[in-house]
Amino acid sequence: MSYPYQIRSLEQYHNDYQRSVADPARFWSEIASYFTWKKYWHHVTDWNFSEPHIRWFEGATLNITENCIDRHLATKGNQPAIIWEPNDPNERHRVITYNSLYQKVCQFAHVLKNNGVQKGDRVCIYMGMIPELAIAVLACARIGAIHSVIFGGFSAQSIADRLYDANAEFIITCDGAYRGQKDIPLKSVIDDALIGNRTVKRVIVYTRTRTPVSMIKGRDVWWEDEIQHVVEQGYTDFPAEEMKAEDPLFILYTSGSTGKPKGVVHSCAGYMVYTNYTFINVFQYQPGDIHFCTADIGWITGHSYIVYGPLSAGGTTLLFEGVPTWPDAGRFWDIVDKYKVNILYTAPTAIRSLMGFGDAPLQGKDLSSLKVLGTVGEPINEEAWHWYNENIGKGKCPIVDTWWQTETGGILISNLAGVTPAKPAHATYPLPGVQPILVDENGNEIEGNSVSGNLCIKAPWPSIIRTTYGDHERCRTNYFATYDQLYFTGDGAQRDADGMYRITGRVDDVLNVSGHRIGTAEVENAINMHAGVVESAVVGYPHDIKGQGIYAYVIYNGHHVGDEELTRRDILQTVTRIIGPIAKPDKIQFVSGLPKTRSGKIMRRILRKIAENELGSLGDTSTLLDPAVVDDIVKGKL
Ligand code: WT7
């Protein structure tokens, strides 16, 4: 059986798109009627962007886990919900059927309850890519607790900031995580994050690497022991908490142009409906397909297209613990071959990196099961697109270039695999319910085709950000205040002669490094923490594999203990401590001054040009406080 709201032709796409814009309430209520609700809504949607105040399916109650698990049990109980491929290809893989997922989620929901977790509590999850991470997420949702998953590459300091911001009382973690050759001591990072913390009452630790950990009496408990108690208590089911449509489902922190990450809040009903709808339509998922999304559940892509989208569709989702290049650069292709993967969804960075290894890793790998390929997270260059198309898809798999953001919850602009046309390096057309527009600096709409501008969205779709945790005003100023009555994405885009969108990248001070979002201000703050650093300015520059690299200009007046190179390493160490290894600059140039206007504003445009090696187009530097610093910087360029 296929999905009643799956778009199967170009004509149907146009038709559904028109209907979705003409009468969004009717369009979305029809789709929502296929889900399991405890109570139906009295209002499909109610919104204004000025506050912003955004509501979908108000009056309805539900639990997303009933939609992701319970409703599939009768027909798909013995089908695989999650297939897990471990980091080490020699370790046994695991298959978790819907029946077994139900049992595990219910058991762990009891564990949460036994440990005092209640509806609305914030639970921080810091784990590697193992099935228990998905189980922890779903158990939170079942009990109505708000999960906040933190990617394993963030430092103790970053975790501490997020725990504080969310006022989190519970943590779920592992002793350690395997990633390629590395063994990351997660619990020990959590212990560092908890120094001085006064809110966290309980840490639940799953055993993965059996690395030595310090279990603090009264605070830390083992996952396995807690499950054992539940088994002894004889519990098998856990009634799903009745959640209001607009109750928060989760918080996910993401970087912006300020120094502090914001907690993006998504709510239960709208997020569920939209991730399910986009999963089924963009990837053209068919029951039984094996969907392999290579993202980490610590990012929105993993939330929406490893966990909630596929499971709400009763699909089979493949969860991979390791990295694409270990034990060798053929790992993804081994996995595709081993499980007969049908849909592969990955980042341009991974594609470019694997492309660099040539054909050898592909030798002898049967990729014939693949039907659909996808990319996400950053613009894909044409060369990588063609390589992906020819070498992985063998010219027969449509590639979906999916544009979206943490704040959008699900895919907003993308072709629908094999149904709507693809164009290399173009996200193409909006999904039904999504109304993109391009505006100029003053917020005036740029009409017609073959134009470019700042990308905004006119009206809400069900999984749009509801608020930034603990600070609604921040949500308003960040996304809804730049242009009146529009959601501003922070991206620039072109609309080609056919009306297809091509996302060109951020127009704010946010970098996209290997598909990871990093705020320049955050990196600067971290660099400035280093003793001896007076000031710094961080910009992005084109990087062959990562998409963007991080270039830091640093004024340093301390004395170099050793030489400059050692100071550079100290600075990298500082950034690793404050944010995490993902934010480490690729280049650090020591400078005597930064180009500033008379009012003291750093002219990043000039620094960007220098980092990009576009020295011929530095523009007018005469308005600078001290134009001579530019020459110095150019001379010392790395
Ligand atoms: C930013 C959002 C959405 C999941 C992963 C990233 C960039 C995302 C594309 C694409 C060009 C893209 C944008 C966006 N981006 N997808 N297909 N083509 N750029 O989520 O961390 O919230 O980052 O990633 O710049 O604003 P995120």
XYZ file of C-alpha atoms and ligand atoms in Angstrom:
665
model
C 0.000 0.000 0.000
C 1.274 3.402 -0.914
C 0.543 6.752 0.754
C -2.701 8.534 -0.150
C -1.045 11.967 -0.155
C 2.010 10.976 -2.155
C 2.409 13.130 -5.255
C 2.908 10.836 -8.240
C 3.090 13.169 -11.233
C 4.215 16.631 -12.226
C 0.631 17.517 -12.929
C -0.381 16.446 -9.437
C 2.437 18.508 -7.982
C 1.130 21.652 -9.706
C -2.366 20.821 -8.669
C -1.484 20.158 -5.023
C 0.705 23.237 -4.902
C -2.159 25.428 -6.102
C -4.549 23.876 -3.609
C -2.070 24.300 -0.760
C -1.716 28.014 -1.440
C -5.361 28.686 -2.197
C -6.640 26.971 0.931
C -3.876 25.877 3.310
C -6.306 24.912 6.052
C -8.156 22.501 3.843
C -4.981 21.143 2.276
C -3.249 20.361 5.556
C -6.321 19.101 7.373
C -6.823 16.546 4.632
C -3.260 15.284 5.073
C -3.481 15.413 8.854
C -6.605 13.271 8.772
C -4.390 10.264 7.958
C -2.616 10.480 11.319
C -3.560 9.125 14.728
C -5.010 11.795 17.007
C -6.440 11.584 20.463
C -8.596 14.624 19.730
C -9.117 16.494 16.465
C -8.282 20.176 15.989
C -10.767 22.985 15.951
C -8.464 25.308 14.016
C -6.081 24.134 11.313
C -3.951 27.235 11.438
C -3.848 30.586 13.126
C -0.916 32.928 12.760
C 0.639 36.330 12.517
C 4.315 36.897 11.860
C 4.596 40.122 13.864
C 4.818 38.444 17.261
C 5.313 35.745 15.848
C 2.275 33.716 16.850
C 2.013 30.471 14.912
C -0.403 27.644 15.647
C -1.220 24.513 13.719
C -3.947 21.992 14.525
C -4.928 23.891 17.642
C -7.266 22.001 19.897
C -5.907 18.656 18.761
C -4.133 16.246 21.083
C -1.803 13.449 20.087
C 1.413 11.683 20.815
C 3.941 11.549 18.007
C 5.185 8.134 19.148
C 1.753 6.604 18.556
C 2.169 7.782 14.985
C 5.766 6.582 14.743
C 5.266 3.224 16.449
C 1.893 2.076 17.782
C -0.095 2.614 14.612
C 2.256 0.380 12.632
C 2.197 -2.561 15.038
C -0.847 -4.329 13.625
C 0.462 -4.428 10.062
C 4.218 -3.999 10.386
C 5.097 -5.311 13.821
C 7.756 -7.669 12.523
C 9.197 -5.332 9.930
C 12.441 -3.527 10.603
C 11.980 0.002 11.917
C 15.665 0.628 12.564
C 18.641 -1.139 11.035
C 21.826 -0.290 12.853
C 25.254 -0.565 11.284
C 28.025 -0.325 13.879
C 31.207 1.662 13.479
C 33.264 -1.516 13.208
C 32.089 -3.548 10.203
C 33.079 -6.721 12.046
C 30.697 -6.095 14.901
C 27.210 -7.565 14.511
C 24.578 -5.225 13.126
C 21.180 -4.915 14.784
C 17.680 -4.929 13.401
C 14.937 -3.435 15.542
C 11.439 -4.302 14.410
C 8.458 -2.107 15.131
C 7.389 -4.566 17.858
C 10.770 -4.405 19.455
C 10.983 -0.618 19.111
C 7.638 -0.371 20.866
C 8.878 -2.501 23.724
C 12.168 -0.627 24.082
C 10.614 2.815 23.938
C 7.972 1.862 26.499
C 10.581 0.384 28.806
C 12.788 3.416 28.583
C 9.810 5.722 29.100
C 9.334 3.878 32.402
C 12.989 4.413 33.204
C 12.515 8.132 32.632
C 9.433 8.152 34.829
C 11.168 6.159 37.573
C 13.906 8.746 37.532
C 11.514 11.617 37.982
C 11.146 12.881 34.429
C 7.778 14.532 33.847
C 5.934 16.046 30.932
C 7.501 19.347 29.909
C 10.880 18.627 31.570
C 13.951 19.258 29.423
C 16.106 16.197 28.845
C 19.510 16.636 27.278
C 20.692 13.733 25.121
C 24.396 13.405 24.344
C 25.038 10.026 22.744
C 26.701 8.418 19.774
C 24.776 7.066 16.797
C 23.327 3.933 18.339
C 19.697 2.731 18.387
C 19.443 3.782 22.032
C 19.770 7.407 20.900
C 16.600 7.062 18.817
C 14.984 5.123 21.665
C 15.857 7.887 24.142
C 14.420 10.541 21.816
C 11.197 8.595 21.326
C 10.861 7.762 25.025
C 11.060 11.486 25.822
C 8.364 12.147 23.256
C 6.226 9.365 24.685
C 6.341 10.808 28.184
C 5.986 14.382 26.898
C 9.447 15.522 27.993
C 11.244 17.987 25.715
C 14.398 16.477 24.248
C 17.431 18.536 23.454
C 19.931 16.427 21.536
C 23.479 17.750 21.508
C 25.833 16.621 18.764
C 28.778 14.570 20.059
C 31.274 17.055 18.585
C 30.365 19.823 21.032
C 32.565 20.583 24.019
C 31.751 20.460 27.724
C 31.456 24.242 27.742
C 28.895 24.183 24.909
C 26.916 21.520 26.733
C 27.035 23.539 29.958
C 25.659 26.594 28.122
C 22.841 24.559 26.599
C 21.981 22.858 29.897
C 21.769 26.257 31.519
C 19.728 27.847 28.737
C 17.203 25.005 28.740
C 17.269 24.606 32.518
C 17.660 20.880 31.922
C 17.324 18.494 34.849
C 18.138 15.234 33.107
C 20.858 13.920 30.839
C 21.016 10.729 28.827
C 24.478 9.817 27.613
C 26.862 6.934 26.920
C 30.157 6.027 28.490
C 31.715 6.650 25.095
C 31.120 6.688 21.371
C 32.983 5.057 18.503
C 33.587 7.149 15.432
C 36.086 5.766 12.975
C 39.330 5.189 14.822
C 38.275 7.428 17.667
C 36.699 6.550 20.964
C 35.061 9.691 22.344
C 34.588 9.742 26.137
C 31.081 11.211 26.223
C 30.391 10.685 29.916
C 33.609 12.344 30.869
C 32.674 15.371 28.738
C 29.319 15.445 30.537
C 31.114 15.312 33.889
C 33.099 18.392 32.879
C 29.917 20.115 31.712
C 28.341 19.449 35.092
C 31.014 21.128 37.176
C 29.158 23.925 38.918
C 25.814 22.896 37.431
C 22.916 23.086 39.896
C 19.967 21.946 37.850
C 20.804 18.432 36.648
C 19.414 15.787 38.987
C 20.041 12.605 37.062
C 22.404 11.272 34.403
C 21.480 7.989 32.707
C 24.462 6.259 31.109
C 24.259 3.612 28.380
C 27.245 1.281 28.049
C 28.737 1.367 24.580
C 32.519 1.451 24.798
C 32.976 0.380 28.435
C 35.553 3.062 28.829
C 36.205 3.907 32.512
C 33.637 6.379 33.834
C 33.031 7.920 37.204
C 29.491 7.207 38.316
C 28.520 9.720 40.971
C 26.346 8.324 43.737
C 22.854 9.808 43.802
C 23.256 11.408 40.391
C 24.422 8.850 37.832
C 22.712 5.571 36.979
C 23.313 2.894 34.337
C 20.724 2.578 31.578
C 20.928 -1.237 31.745
C 20.278 -1.378 35.513
C 17.309 0.913 35.153
C 15.854 -1.245 32.381
C 16.351 -4.280 34.610
C 14.245 -2.622 37.329
C 11.484 -1.955 34.819
C 11.577 -5.577 33.665
C 11.380 -6.713 37.291
C 8.451 -4.385 37.862
C 6.790 -6.271 35.001
C 6.015 -3.245 32.849
C 5.566 -3.813 29.153
C 3.484 -0.888 27.905
C 3.695 2.784 28.568
C 0.592 4.831 27.790
C 1.512 7.674 25.474
C 1.104 11.047 27.139
C -1.684 13.132 25.617
C 0.090 16.165 24.163
C -1.478 19.345 22.878
C -0.708 20.046 19.229
C 1.389 23.074 20.157
C 3.204 21.551 23.135
C 6.942 21.653 22.455
C 8.384 18.396 21.139
C 12.037 19.342 21.220
C 14.669 22.036 21.394
C 17.623 22.007 19.045
C 20.384 24.548 19.433
C 21.740 26.208 16.340
C 24.120 29.026 15.549
C 23.120 32.467 14.427
C 24.891 35.728 13.841
C 25.217 36.455 17.560
C 27.708 34.794 19.861
C 25.171 32.556 21.523
C 23.399 29.557 19.937
C 19.626 29.684 20.085
C 17.287 26.914 21.146
C 14.962 26.370 18.198
C 11.645 24.998 19.460
C 9.464 22.673 17.398
C 6.010 21.580 18.464
C 4.322 18.190 18.288
C 1.616 18.189 15.616
C 2.898 20.493 12.888
C 6.372 18.986 12.992
C 4.969 15.474 12.767
C 2.692 16.180 9.811
C 5.279 18.120 7.851
C 8.267 15.800 8.317
C 6.102 12.851 7.360
C 4.672 14.636 4.320
C 8.055 15.764 3.027
C 9.704 12.409 3.703
C 7.083 10.577 1.665
C 7.029 13.110 -1.149
C 10.593 14.301 -1.604
C 12.153 10.835 -1.451
C 9.095 9.133 -2.963
C 9.370 6.565 -0.209
C 7.635 3.262 -0.910
C 6.772 0.821 1.884
C 9.660 -1.582 2.367
C 12.320 0.811 1.065
C 15.522 1.060 3.093
C 16.244 4.719 3.768
C 19.814 5.650 4.679
C 20.299 9.193 5.911
C 23.957 9.639 6.859
C 23.444 12.680 9.105
C 23.911 12.596 12.863
C 20.771 12.671 15.031
C 22.474 15.603 16.776
C 21.408 17.766 13.808
C 17.939 18.543 12.484
C 18.465 16.285 9.476
C 18.757 13.304 11.782
C 15.714 14.316 13.834
C 13.496 14.727 10.774
C 14.807 12.153 8.289
C 16.342 9.399 10.417
C 13.819 9.354 13.241
C 10.474 11.115 12.907
C 9.858 11.228 9.135
C 10.721 7.601 8.311
C 9.152 6.105 11.436
C 5.916 8.084 11.134
C 5.728 6.653 7.604
C 6.211 3.107 8.913
C 9.490 3.003 7.023
C 12.835 1.348 7.612
C 15.569 3.744 8.627
C 19.249 2.856 8.610
C 21.320 4.293 11.410
C 25.080 4.268 10.939
C 27.432 4.760 13.856
C 30.632 5.446 11.952
C 32.166 7.742 9.395
C 32.313 7.530 5.579
C 36.070 6.999 5.412
C 36.672 4.251 7.961
C 37.983 1.568 7.736
C 38.195 2.902 4.175
C 36.492 5.282 1.780
C 34.195 2.523 0.519
C 32.179 2.328 3.724
C 28.979 3.956 2.444
C 29.067 1.700 -0.619
C 29.593 -1.378 1.571
C 26.543 -0.384 3.568
C 24.436 0.232 0.453
C 25.478 -3.188 -0.844
C 25.023 -5.023 2.474
C 21.488 -3.772 3.219
C 20.337 -3.108 -0.351
C 19.737 0.536 0.472
C 17.128 2.221 -1.744
C 17.468 5.857 -0.713
C 20.754 7.517 0.170
C 20.620 11.004 1.701
C 23.934 12.692 2.454
C 25.828 15.991 2.463
C 27.793 17.552 -0.399
C 30.865 17.541 1.859
C 30.747 13.770 2.107
C 30.261 13.473 -1.652
C 33.232 15.756 -2.394
C 35.415 13.954 0.077
C 34.564 10.512 -1.336
C 34.941 11.805 -4.888
C 38.535 12.585 -3.963
C 39.248 8.865 -3.479
C 38.393 8.083 -7.097
C 36.806 4.882 -8.389
C 38.754 2.330 -6.380
C 36.464 2.293 -3.301
C 33.513 1.602 -5.602
C 35.038 -1.523 -7.164
C 32.976 -4.631 -6.582
C 30.221 -2.783 -4.688
C 26.712 -3.527 -5.883
C 24.806 -0.258 -5.782
C 21.947 -1.448 -7.965
C 19.415 -1.270 -5.115
C 19.630 2.539 -5.089
C 16.574 4.332 -6.444
C 16.884 7.853 -5.068
C 19.813 10.018 -3.984
C 19.604 13.159 -1.891
C 21.787 15.995 -0.699
C 21.370 18.480 2.115
C 23.088 21.081 4.202
C 24.973 23.243 1.743
C 25.033 24.163 -1.898
C 26.263 21.312 -4.070
C 28.668 22.230 -6.847
C 27.995 20.856 -10.304
C 31.099 18.686 -10.360
C 30.068 16.849 -7.205
C 26.469 16.597 -8.452
C 27.610 14.907 -11.665
C 29.974 12.569 -9.863
C 27.151 11.519 -7.502
C 24.788 11.088 -10.429
C 27.132 9.057 -12.606
C 29.167 7.010 -10.137
C 26.636 6.368 -7.401
C 23.287 6.704 -9.144
C 24.660 5.209 -12.403
C 22.589 7.843 -14.189
C 19.327 6.195 -13.176
C 18.597 7.671 -9.733
C 16.986 11.080 -9.406
C 18.942 13.367 -7.070
C 16.930 15.537 -4.716
C 18.706 18.721 -3.639
C 16.827 19.537 -0.458
C 17.005 23.037 0.956
C 15.845 23.668 4.488
C 17.044 24.704 7.946
C 16.912 23.752 11.617
C 14.219 26.405 11.950
C 12.063 25.021 9.149
C 11.854 21.510 10.669
C 11.513 19.904 7.257
C 12.427 20.343 3.593
C 10.988 23.515 2.019
C 12.489 23.620 -1.466
C 13.406 20.475 -3.372
C 12.532 18.474 -6.406
C 10.422 15.381 -5.777
C 12.427 12.328 -6.815
C 11.544 11.339 -10.347
C 8.314 13.354 -10.208
C 9.398 16.969 -10.665
C 12.437 17.972 -12.739
C 15.946 18.090 -11.260
C 18.633 20.562 -12.211
C 22.228 20.276 -11.005
C 22.969 22.594 -8.074
C 19.341 23.750 -7.863
C 16.905 22.984 -5.084
C 14.270 23.784 -7.758
C 10.639 24.270 -6.654
C 8.943 24.735 -3.279
C 7.002 21.946 -1.588
C 3.241 22.403 -1.412
C 2.433 24.819 1.391
C 5.677 26.750 0.966
C 5.660 30.242 -0.587
C 9.190 31.521 -1.182
C 9.839 35.057 -2.298
C 12.983 37.022 -3.040
C 13.377 40.498 -1.622
C 15.934 43.255 -1.988
C 17.741 44.942 0.912
C 14.684 47.072 1.625
C 12.315 44.178 1.692
C 10.748 44.904 -1.662
C 9.684 41.805 -3.506
C 11.775 40.970 -6.559
C 9.346 39.611 -9.071
C 9.843 37.692 -12.276
C 12.477 35.153 -13.244
C 16.239 35.249 -13.776
C 16.676 37.335 -10.612
C 18.374 36.983 -7.259
C 17.785 38.299 -3.769
C 17.297 37.411 -0.138
C 15.153 34.362 0.396
C 12.048 34.782 2.543
C 8.870 32.775 3.047
C 5.475 34.425 3.007
C 3.318 32.218 5.168
C 3.868 29.467 7.718
C 4.051 25.758 6.943
C 3.264 23.320 9.750
C 6.824 22.763 11.042
C 8.069 26.355 11.138
C 9.980 27.377 14.286
C 7.605 28.397 17.090
C 9.998 30.213 19.383
C 13.555 30.306 20.643
C 13.578 28.667 24.039
C 13.233 31.097 26.923
C 13.435 34.177 24.692
C 10.569 34.726 22.286
C 11.766 38.201 21.382
C 14.948 36.694 20.019
C 12.896 34.558 17.660
C 11.059 37.639 16.453
C 14.143 39.778 15.872
C 16.104 36.958 14.252
C 13.561 35.707 11.772
C 10.520 37.974 11.578
C 11.780 41.520 12.043
C 14.218 41.975 9.143
C 11.333 42.163 6.676
C 7.775 42.958 7.614
C 5.436 39.958 7.641
C 8.051 37.599 6.216
C 10.123 34.747 7.608
C 13.707 35.581 6.670
C 15.912 32.566 6.023
C 19.330 34.244 6.125
C 20.065 32.750 2.693
C 20.559 34.369 -0.672
C 19.022 32.705 -3.714
C 18.626 32.973 -7.459
C 15.462 32.213 -9.372
C 16.292 31.045 -12.870
C 14.427 31.477 -16.120
C 12.170 28.532 -15.235
C 11.408 29.841 -11.764
C 13.692 27.266 -10.147
C 15.520 28.267 -6.990
C 19.239 27.966 -6.468
C 20.420 28.676 -2.939
C 23.692 30.570 -3.058
C 24.551 30.608 0.641
C 24.193 32.659 3.797
C 23.980 36.408 3.586
C 24.475 36.822 7.342
C 27.508 36.088 9.521
C 26.894 32.384 9.622
C 29.333 29.896 8.130
C 28.535 26.507 6.696
C 31.504 24.257 7.265
C 31.024 20.679 6.084
C 27.290 21.264 6.319
C 27.648 22.347 9.962
C 26.400 25.759 10.862
C 28.806 27.949 12.776
C 28.415 31.594 13.755
C 31.461 33.781 13.117
C 30.731 35.674 16.351
C 30.829 32.424 18.306
C 34.225 31.515 16.911
C 35.511 35.037 17.571
C 34.309 34.883 21.177
C 36.123 31.591 21.627
C 39.357 32.885 20.083
C 39.151 36.031 22.205
C 39.088 33.912 25.360
C 42.674 32.954 24.683
C 45.123 34.936 26.819
C 47.108 37.326 24.674
C 44.417 37.701 22.018
C 43.248 41.310 21.778
C 40.692 40.991 19.045
C 39.761 38.712 16.183
C 37.623 38.593 13.072
C 36.420 35.381 11.471
C 35.195 34.913 7.915
C 34.518 31.999 5.593
C 36.409 31.177 2.416
C 35.760 28.595 -0.304
C 37.109 25.175 0.643
C 37.263 22.316 -1.874
C 35.832 19.689 0.433
C 34.200 21.462 3.357
C 32.391 23.992 1.198
C 33.578 26.755 3.485
C 36.691 26.942 5.587
C 37.188 29.196 8.604
C 39.713 32.013 8.279
C 40.615 33.896 11.467
C 42.445 37.220 11.642
C 43.860 37.619 15.108
C 45.470 40.551 16.902
C 47.772 38.975 19.435
C 49.877 40.972 21.826
C 50.928 38.232 24.158
C 54.371 36.763 23.758
C 54.611 33.547 21.806
C 55.544 30.714 24.140
C 57.690 28.937 21.604
C 56.770 30.242 18.164
C 53.743 31.540 16.283
C 52.786 28.059 15.188
C 52.522 26.940 18.803
C 50.340 29.948 19.606
C 48.110 28.937 16.713
C 47.760 25.497 18.213
C 46.942 27.022 21.597
C 44.197 29.038 19.953
C 42.818 25.924 18.247
C 42.836 24.184 21.599
C 40.900 27.090 23.088
C 38.257 26.940 20.349
C 37.991 23.178 20.841
C 37.382 23.714 24.554
C 34.893 26.524 24.185
C 32.870 25.228 21.211
C 34.229 21.928 19.947
C 36.569 20.637 17.250
C 34.056 21.443 14.480
C 34.645 25.180 14.959
C 38.448 25.094 14.653
C 39.703 27.684 12.159
C 41.519 26.276 9.137
C 43.746 29.338 8.969
C 44.897 31.784 11.608
C 46.654 34.923 10.451
C 48.213 37.211 13.029
C 47.599 40.828 12.108
C 48.505 44.181 13.605
C 45.071 45.670 13.085
C 41.645 45.006 11.575
C 39.999 47.125 8.877
C 37.468 49.236 10.719
C 35.161 52.065 9.777
C 35.413 55.325 11.699
C 32.532 54.131 13.858
C 34.565 51.052 14.797
C 32.726 48.440 12.739
C 34.891 45.691 11.253
C 34.663 45.695 7.440
C 34.186 41.967 6.973
C 33.625 42.369 3.265
C 37.292 43.280 2.862
C 38.451 40.434 5.084
C 36.289 38.026 3.139
C 37.764 39.169 -0.161
C 41.287 38.728 1.176
C 40.486 35.245 2.509
C 38.911 34.365 -0.850
C 42.052 35.609 -2.556
C 40.125 38.196 -4.528
C 42.674 40.867 -3.933
C 41.741 42.793 -7.070
C 38.262 43.595 -5.806
C 38.775 44.868 -2.298
C 36.649 47.897 -3.120
C 36.896 51.308 -1.588
C 39.113 51.279 1.495
C 39.397 55.039 1.837
C 36.611 55.269 4.404
C 38.604 53.083 6.774
C 39.997 54.446 9.987
C 43.423 53.215 8.933
C 43.573 52.046 5.294
C 47.179 50.897 5.770
C 46.120 47.831 7.811
C 44.656 46.357 4.640
C 48.049 46.317 2.912
C 49.600 44.681 5.953
C 46.916 42.010 6.020
C 47.293 41.332 2.302
C 51.065 40.983 2.727
C 50.695 38.456 5.519
C 47.960 36.430 3.837
C 48.126 32.661 4.355
C 21.524 26.256 6.199
C 20.752 25.616 7.311
C 18.706 21.571 6.754
C 19.528 20.544 7.287
C 20.982 20.758 7.379
C 21.448 22.130 7.704
C 22.230 25.669 4.065
C 20.814 23.628 3.658
C 20.922 23.443 1.497
C 20.852 23.141 0.104
C 22.147 25.032 -0.318
C 21.651 24.587 1.882
C 21.528 27.000 4.001
C 20.645 26.983 5.236
N 21.567 24.662 3.238
N 20.425 22.887 2.621
N 20.197 22.070 -0.345
N 21.477 23.975 -0.762
N 22.260 25.370 0.972
O 20.661 22.768 8.647
O 22.347 23.739 10.193
O 20.027 24.661 10.074
O 21.664 25.023 8.203
O 22.202 25.270 5.431
O 22.452 28.019 4.082
O 20.294 28.261 5.705
P 21.174 24.055 9.365
